[in-house]
PDB file of C-alpha atoms in Angstrom:
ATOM      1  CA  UNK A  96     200.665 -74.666   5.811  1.00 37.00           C
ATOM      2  CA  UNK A  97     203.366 -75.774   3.766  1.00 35.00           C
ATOM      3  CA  UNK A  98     203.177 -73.746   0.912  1.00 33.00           C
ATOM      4  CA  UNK A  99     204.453 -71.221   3.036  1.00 36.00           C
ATOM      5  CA  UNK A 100     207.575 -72.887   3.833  1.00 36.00           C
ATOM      6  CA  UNK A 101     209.130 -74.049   0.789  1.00 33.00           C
ATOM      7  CA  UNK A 102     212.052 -76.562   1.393  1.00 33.00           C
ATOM      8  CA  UNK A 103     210.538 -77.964   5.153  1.00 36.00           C
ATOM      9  CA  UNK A 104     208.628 -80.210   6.158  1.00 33.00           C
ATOM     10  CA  UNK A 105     205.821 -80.256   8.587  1.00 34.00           C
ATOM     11  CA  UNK A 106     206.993 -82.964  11.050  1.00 39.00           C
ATOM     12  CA  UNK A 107     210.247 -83.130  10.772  1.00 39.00           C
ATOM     13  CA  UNK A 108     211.365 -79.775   9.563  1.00 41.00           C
ATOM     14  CA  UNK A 109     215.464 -79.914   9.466  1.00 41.00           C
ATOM     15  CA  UNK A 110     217.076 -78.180   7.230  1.00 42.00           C
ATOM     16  CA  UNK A 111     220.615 -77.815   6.935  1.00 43.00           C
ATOM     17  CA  UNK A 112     222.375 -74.998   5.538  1.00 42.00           C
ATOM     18  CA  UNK A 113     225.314 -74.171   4.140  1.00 39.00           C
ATOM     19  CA  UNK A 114     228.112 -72.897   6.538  1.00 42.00           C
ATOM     20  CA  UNK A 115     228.977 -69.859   4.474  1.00 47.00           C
ATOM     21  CA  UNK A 116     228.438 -66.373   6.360  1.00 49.00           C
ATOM     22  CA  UNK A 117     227.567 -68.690   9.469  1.00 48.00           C
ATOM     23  CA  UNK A 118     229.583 -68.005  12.688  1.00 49.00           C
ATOM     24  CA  UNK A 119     231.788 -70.876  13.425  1.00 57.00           C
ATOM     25  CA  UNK A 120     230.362 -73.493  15.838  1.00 66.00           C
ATOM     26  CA  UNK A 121     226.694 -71.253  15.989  1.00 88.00           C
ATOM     27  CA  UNK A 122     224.186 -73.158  15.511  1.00 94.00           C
ATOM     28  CA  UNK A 123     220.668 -73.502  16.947  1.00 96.00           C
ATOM     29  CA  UNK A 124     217.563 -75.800  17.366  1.00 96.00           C
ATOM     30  CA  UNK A 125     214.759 -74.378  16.857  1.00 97.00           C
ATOM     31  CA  UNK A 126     211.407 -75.841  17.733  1.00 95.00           C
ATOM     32  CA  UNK A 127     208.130 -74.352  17.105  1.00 95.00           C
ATOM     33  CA  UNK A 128     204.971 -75.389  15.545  1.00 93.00           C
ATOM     34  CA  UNK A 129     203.500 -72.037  13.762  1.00 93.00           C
ATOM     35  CA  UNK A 130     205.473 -73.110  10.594  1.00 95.00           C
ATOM     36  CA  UNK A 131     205.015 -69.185   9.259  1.00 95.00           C
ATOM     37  CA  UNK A 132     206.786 -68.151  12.719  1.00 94.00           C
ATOM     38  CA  UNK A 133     209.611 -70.839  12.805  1.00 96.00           C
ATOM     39  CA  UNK A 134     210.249 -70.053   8.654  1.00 97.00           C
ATOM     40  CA  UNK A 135     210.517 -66.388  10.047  1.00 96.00           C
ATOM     41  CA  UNK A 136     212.446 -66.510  12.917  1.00 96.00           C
ATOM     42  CA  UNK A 137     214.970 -69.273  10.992  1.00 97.00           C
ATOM     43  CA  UNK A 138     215.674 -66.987   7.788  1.00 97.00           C
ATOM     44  CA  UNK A 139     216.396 -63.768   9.783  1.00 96.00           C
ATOM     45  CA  UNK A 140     218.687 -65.666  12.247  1.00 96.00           C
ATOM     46  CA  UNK A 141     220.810 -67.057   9.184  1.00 95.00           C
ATOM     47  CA  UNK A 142     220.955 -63.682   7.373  1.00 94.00           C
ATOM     48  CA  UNK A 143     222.567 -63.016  11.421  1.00 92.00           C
ATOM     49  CA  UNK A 144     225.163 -66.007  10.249  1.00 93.00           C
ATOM     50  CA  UNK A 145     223.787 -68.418  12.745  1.00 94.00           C
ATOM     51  CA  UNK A 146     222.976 -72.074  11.537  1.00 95.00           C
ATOM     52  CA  UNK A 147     219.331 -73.294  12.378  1.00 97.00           C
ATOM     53  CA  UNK A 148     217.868 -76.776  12.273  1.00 97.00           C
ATOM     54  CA  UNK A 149     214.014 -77.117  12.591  1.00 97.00           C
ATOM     55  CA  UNK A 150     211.359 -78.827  14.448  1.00 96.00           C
ATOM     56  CA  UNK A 151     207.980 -78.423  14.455  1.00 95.00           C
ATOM     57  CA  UNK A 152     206.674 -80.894  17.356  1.00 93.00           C
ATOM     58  CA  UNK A 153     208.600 -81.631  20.587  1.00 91.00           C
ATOM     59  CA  UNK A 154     209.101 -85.225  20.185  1.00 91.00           C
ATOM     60  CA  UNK A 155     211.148 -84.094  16.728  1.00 93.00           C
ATOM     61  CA  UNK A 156     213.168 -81.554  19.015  1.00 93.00           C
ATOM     62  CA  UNK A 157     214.492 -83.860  21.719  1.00 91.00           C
ATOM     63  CA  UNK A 158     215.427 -86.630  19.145  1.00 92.00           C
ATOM     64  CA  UNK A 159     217.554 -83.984  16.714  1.00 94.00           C
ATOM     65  CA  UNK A 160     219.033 -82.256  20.206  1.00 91.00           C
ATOM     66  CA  UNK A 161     219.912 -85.610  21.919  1.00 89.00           C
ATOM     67  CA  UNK A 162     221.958 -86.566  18.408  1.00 89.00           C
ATOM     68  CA  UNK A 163     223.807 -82.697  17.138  1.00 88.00           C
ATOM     69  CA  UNK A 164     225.318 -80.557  18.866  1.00 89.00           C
ATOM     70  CA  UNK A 165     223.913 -77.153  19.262  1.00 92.00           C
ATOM     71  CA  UNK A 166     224.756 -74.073  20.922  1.00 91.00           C
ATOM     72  CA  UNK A 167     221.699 -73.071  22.147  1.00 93.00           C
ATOM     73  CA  UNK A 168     217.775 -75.024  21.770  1.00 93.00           C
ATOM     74  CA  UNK A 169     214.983 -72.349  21.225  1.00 95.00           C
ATOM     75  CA  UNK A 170     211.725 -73.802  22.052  1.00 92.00           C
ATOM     76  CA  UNK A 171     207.929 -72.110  21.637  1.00 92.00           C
ATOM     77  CA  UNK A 172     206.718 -72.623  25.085  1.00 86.00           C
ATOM     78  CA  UNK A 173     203.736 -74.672  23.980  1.00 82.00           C
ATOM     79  CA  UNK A 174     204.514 -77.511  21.601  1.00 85.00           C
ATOM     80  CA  UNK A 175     202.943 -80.378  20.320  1.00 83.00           C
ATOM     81  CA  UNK A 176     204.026 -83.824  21.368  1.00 79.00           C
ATOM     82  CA  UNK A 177     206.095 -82.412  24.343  1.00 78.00           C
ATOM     83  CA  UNK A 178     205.644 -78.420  25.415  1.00 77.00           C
ATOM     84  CA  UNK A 179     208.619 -76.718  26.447  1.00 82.00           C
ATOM     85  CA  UNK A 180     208.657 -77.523  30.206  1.00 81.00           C
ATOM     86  CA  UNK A 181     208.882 -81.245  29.386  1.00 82.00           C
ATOM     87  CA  UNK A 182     211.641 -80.578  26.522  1.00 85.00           C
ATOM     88  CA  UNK A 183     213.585 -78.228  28.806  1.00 85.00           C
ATOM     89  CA  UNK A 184     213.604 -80.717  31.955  1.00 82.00           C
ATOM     90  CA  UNK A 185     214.765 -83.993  29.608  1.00 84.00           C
ATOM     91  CA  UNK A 186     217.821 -82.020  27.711  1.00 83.00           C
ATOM     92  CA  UNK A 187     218.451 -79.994  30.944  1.00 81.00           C
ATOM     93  CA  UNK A 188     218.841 -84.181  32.203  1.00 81.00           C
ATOM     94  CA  UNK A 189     221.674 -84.562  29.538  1.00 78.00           C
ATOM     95  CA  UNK A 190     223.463 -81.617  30.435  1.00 73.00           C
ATOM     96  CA  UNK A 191     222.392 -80.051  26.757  1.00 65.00           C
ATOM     97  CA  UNK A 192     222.703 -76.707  25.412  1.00 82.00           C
ATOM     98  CA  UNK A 193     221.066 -73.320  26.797  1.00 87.00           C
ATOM     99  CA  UNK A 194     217.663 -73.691  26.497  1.00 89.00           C
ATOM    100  CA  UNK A 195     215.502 -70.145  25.625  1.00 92.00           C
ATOM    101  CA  UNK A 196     211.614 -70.577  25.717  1.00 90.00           C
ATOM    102  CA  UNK A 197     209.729 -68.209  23.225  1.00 92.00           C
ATOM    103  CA  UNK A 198     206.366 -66.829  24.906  1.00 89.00           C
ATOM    104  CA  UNK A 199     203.748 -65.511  23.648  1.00 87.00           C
ATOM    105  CA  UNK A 200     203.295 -61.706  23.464  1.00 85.00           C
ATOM    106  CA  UNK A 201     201.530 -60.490  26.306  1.00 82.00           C
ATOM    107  CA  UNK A 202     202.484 -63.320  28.519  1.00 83.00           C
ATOM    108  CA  UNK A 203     203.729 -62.037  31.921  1.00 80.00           C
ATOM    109  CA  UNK A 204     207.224 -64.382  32.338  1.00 81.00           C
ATOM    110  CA  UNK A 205     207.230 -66.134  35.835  1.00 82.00           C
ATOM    111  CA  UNK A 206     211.478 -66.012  35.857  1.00 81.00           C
ATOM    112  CA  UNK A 207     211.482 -68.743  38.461  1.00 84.00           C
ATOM    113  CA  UNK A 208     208.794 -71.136  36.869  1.00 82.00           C
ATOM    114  CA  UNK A 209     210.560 -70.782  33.454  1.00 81.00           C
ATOM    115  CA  UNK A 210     214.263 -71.786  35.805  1.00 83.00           C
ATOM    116  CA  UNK A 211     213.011 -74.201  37.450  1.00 80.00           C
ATOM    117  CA  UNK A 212     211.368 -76.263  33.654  1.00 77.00           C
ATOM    118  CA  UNK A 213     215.360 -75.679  32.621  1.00 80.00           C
ATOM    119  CA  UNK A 214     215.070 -72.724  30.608  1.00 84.00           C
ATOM    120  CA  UNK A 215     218.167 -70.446  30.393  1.00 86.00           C
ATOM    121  CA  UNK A 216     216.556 -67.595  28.702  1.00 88.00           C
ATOM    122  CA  UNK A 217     213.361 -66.285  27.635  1.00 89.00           C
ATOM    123  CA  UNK A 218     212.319 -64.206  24.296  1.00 91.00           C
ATOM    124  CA  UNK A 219     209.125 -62.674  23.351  1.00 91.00           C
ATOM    125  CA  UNK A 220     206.690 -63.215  20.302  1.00 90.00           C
ATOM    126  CA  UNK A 221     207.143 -61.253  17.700  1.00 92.00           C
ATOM    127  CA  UNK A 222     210.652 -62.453  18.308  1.00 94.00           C
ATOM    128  CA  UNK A 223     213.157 -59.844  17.052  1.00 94.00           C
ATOM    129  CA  UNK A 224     216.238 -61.755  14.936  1.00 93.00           C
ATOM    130  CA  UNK A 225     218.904 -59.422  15.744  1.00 92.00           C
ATOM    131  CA  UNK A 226     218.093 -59.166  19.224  1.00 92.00           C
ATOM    132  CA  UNK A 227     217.847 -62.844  19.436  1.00 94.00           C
ATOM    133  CA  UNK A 228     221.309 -63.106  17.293  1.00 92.00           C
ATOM    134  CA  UNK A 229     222.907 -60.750  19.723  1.00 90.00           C
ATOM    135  CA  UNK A 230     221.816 -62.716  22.484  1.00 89.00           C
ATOM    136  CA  UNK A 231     223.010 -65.918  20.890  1.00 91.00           C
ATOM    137  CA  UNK A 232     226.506 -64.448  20.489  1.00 89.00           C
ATOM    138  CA  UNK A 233     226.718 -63.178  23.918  1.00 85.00           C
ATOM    139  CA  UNK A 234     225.467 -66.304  25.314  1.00 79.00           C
ATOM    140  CA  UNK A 235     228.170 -68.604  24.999  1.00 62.00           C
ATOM    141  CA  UNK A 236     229.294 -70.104  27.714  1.00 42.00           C
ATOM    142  CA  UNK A 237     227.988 -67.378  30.022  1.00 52.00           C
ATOM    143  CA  UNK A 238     224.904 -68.594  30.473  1.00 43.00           C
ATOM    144  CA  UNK A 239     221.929 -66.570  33.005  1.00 39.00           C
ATOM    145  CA  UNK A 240     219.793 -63.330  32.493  1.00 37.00           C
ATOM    146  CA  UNK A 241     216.493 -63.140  31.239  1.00 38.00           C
ATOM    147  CA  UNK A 242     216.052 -61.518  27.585  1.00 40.00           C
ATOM    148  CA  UNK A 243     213.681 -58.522  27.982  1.00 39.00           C
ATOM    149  CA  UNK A 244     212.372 -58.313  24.914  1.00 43.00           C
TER     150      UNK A 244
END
């Protein structure tokens, strides 16, 4: 529902912020179609000072990751258009950023499955910003590890 998230839209939700408070060079993708989620999850990561772009389908995702750089491509694991394995495995092709695949809560990770789709990382719904901001940060060129959270 839109009314929910003033200033996106539903297909091709990008919104660019200012870079003021933002870490230099931190910025995300993040794709997820639960608009409330996504509006969530993006708000609390810039109070955190990282930049966030928006998509809502997975067709949206690859097109904005294959033209911007971004430090890091979070991705709900089920999508429409393409889910997460499929979005993973084609930027994983391009040698893209770290990709980190947000479950659902209650969902019992398979590590290796989640590897072997491209996935970097893994976070769990209801996804805590400053954990996920931490993460971010520590990320950088680091890469590996599974997020417990």
């Amino acid at each position: 529902d839109e009314s929910r998230c003033p200033r996106e839209s539903v297909g091709m939700a990008r919104h660019q912020d200012s870079r003021e408070g933002q870490e230099p060079g931190l910025r995300v993708l993040l794709a997820d179609d639960d608009a409330s989620e996504a509006f969530a999850i993006a708000t609390a990561l810039r109070g955190f000072g990282v930049g966030v772009d928006r998509a809502a389908t997975g067709d949206t995702a690859l097109a904005m990751a294959l033209h911007a750089p971004y430090s890091a491509v979070l991705v709900a694991e089920s999508l429409p258009g393409r889910d997460a394995g499929i979005l993973c495995g084609r930027l994983r092709e391009r040698g893209s950023a770290s990709m980190i695949v947000i479950i659902g809560d209650g969902v019992v990770p398979d590590a290796g499955a989640l590897a072997a789709l491209g996935s970097d990382d893994w976070v769990r719904r209801p996804v805590d910003p400053a954990h996920l901001a931490e993460r971010l940060r520590r990320r950088g060129d680091s890469g590996g590890g599974h997020s417990k959270q």
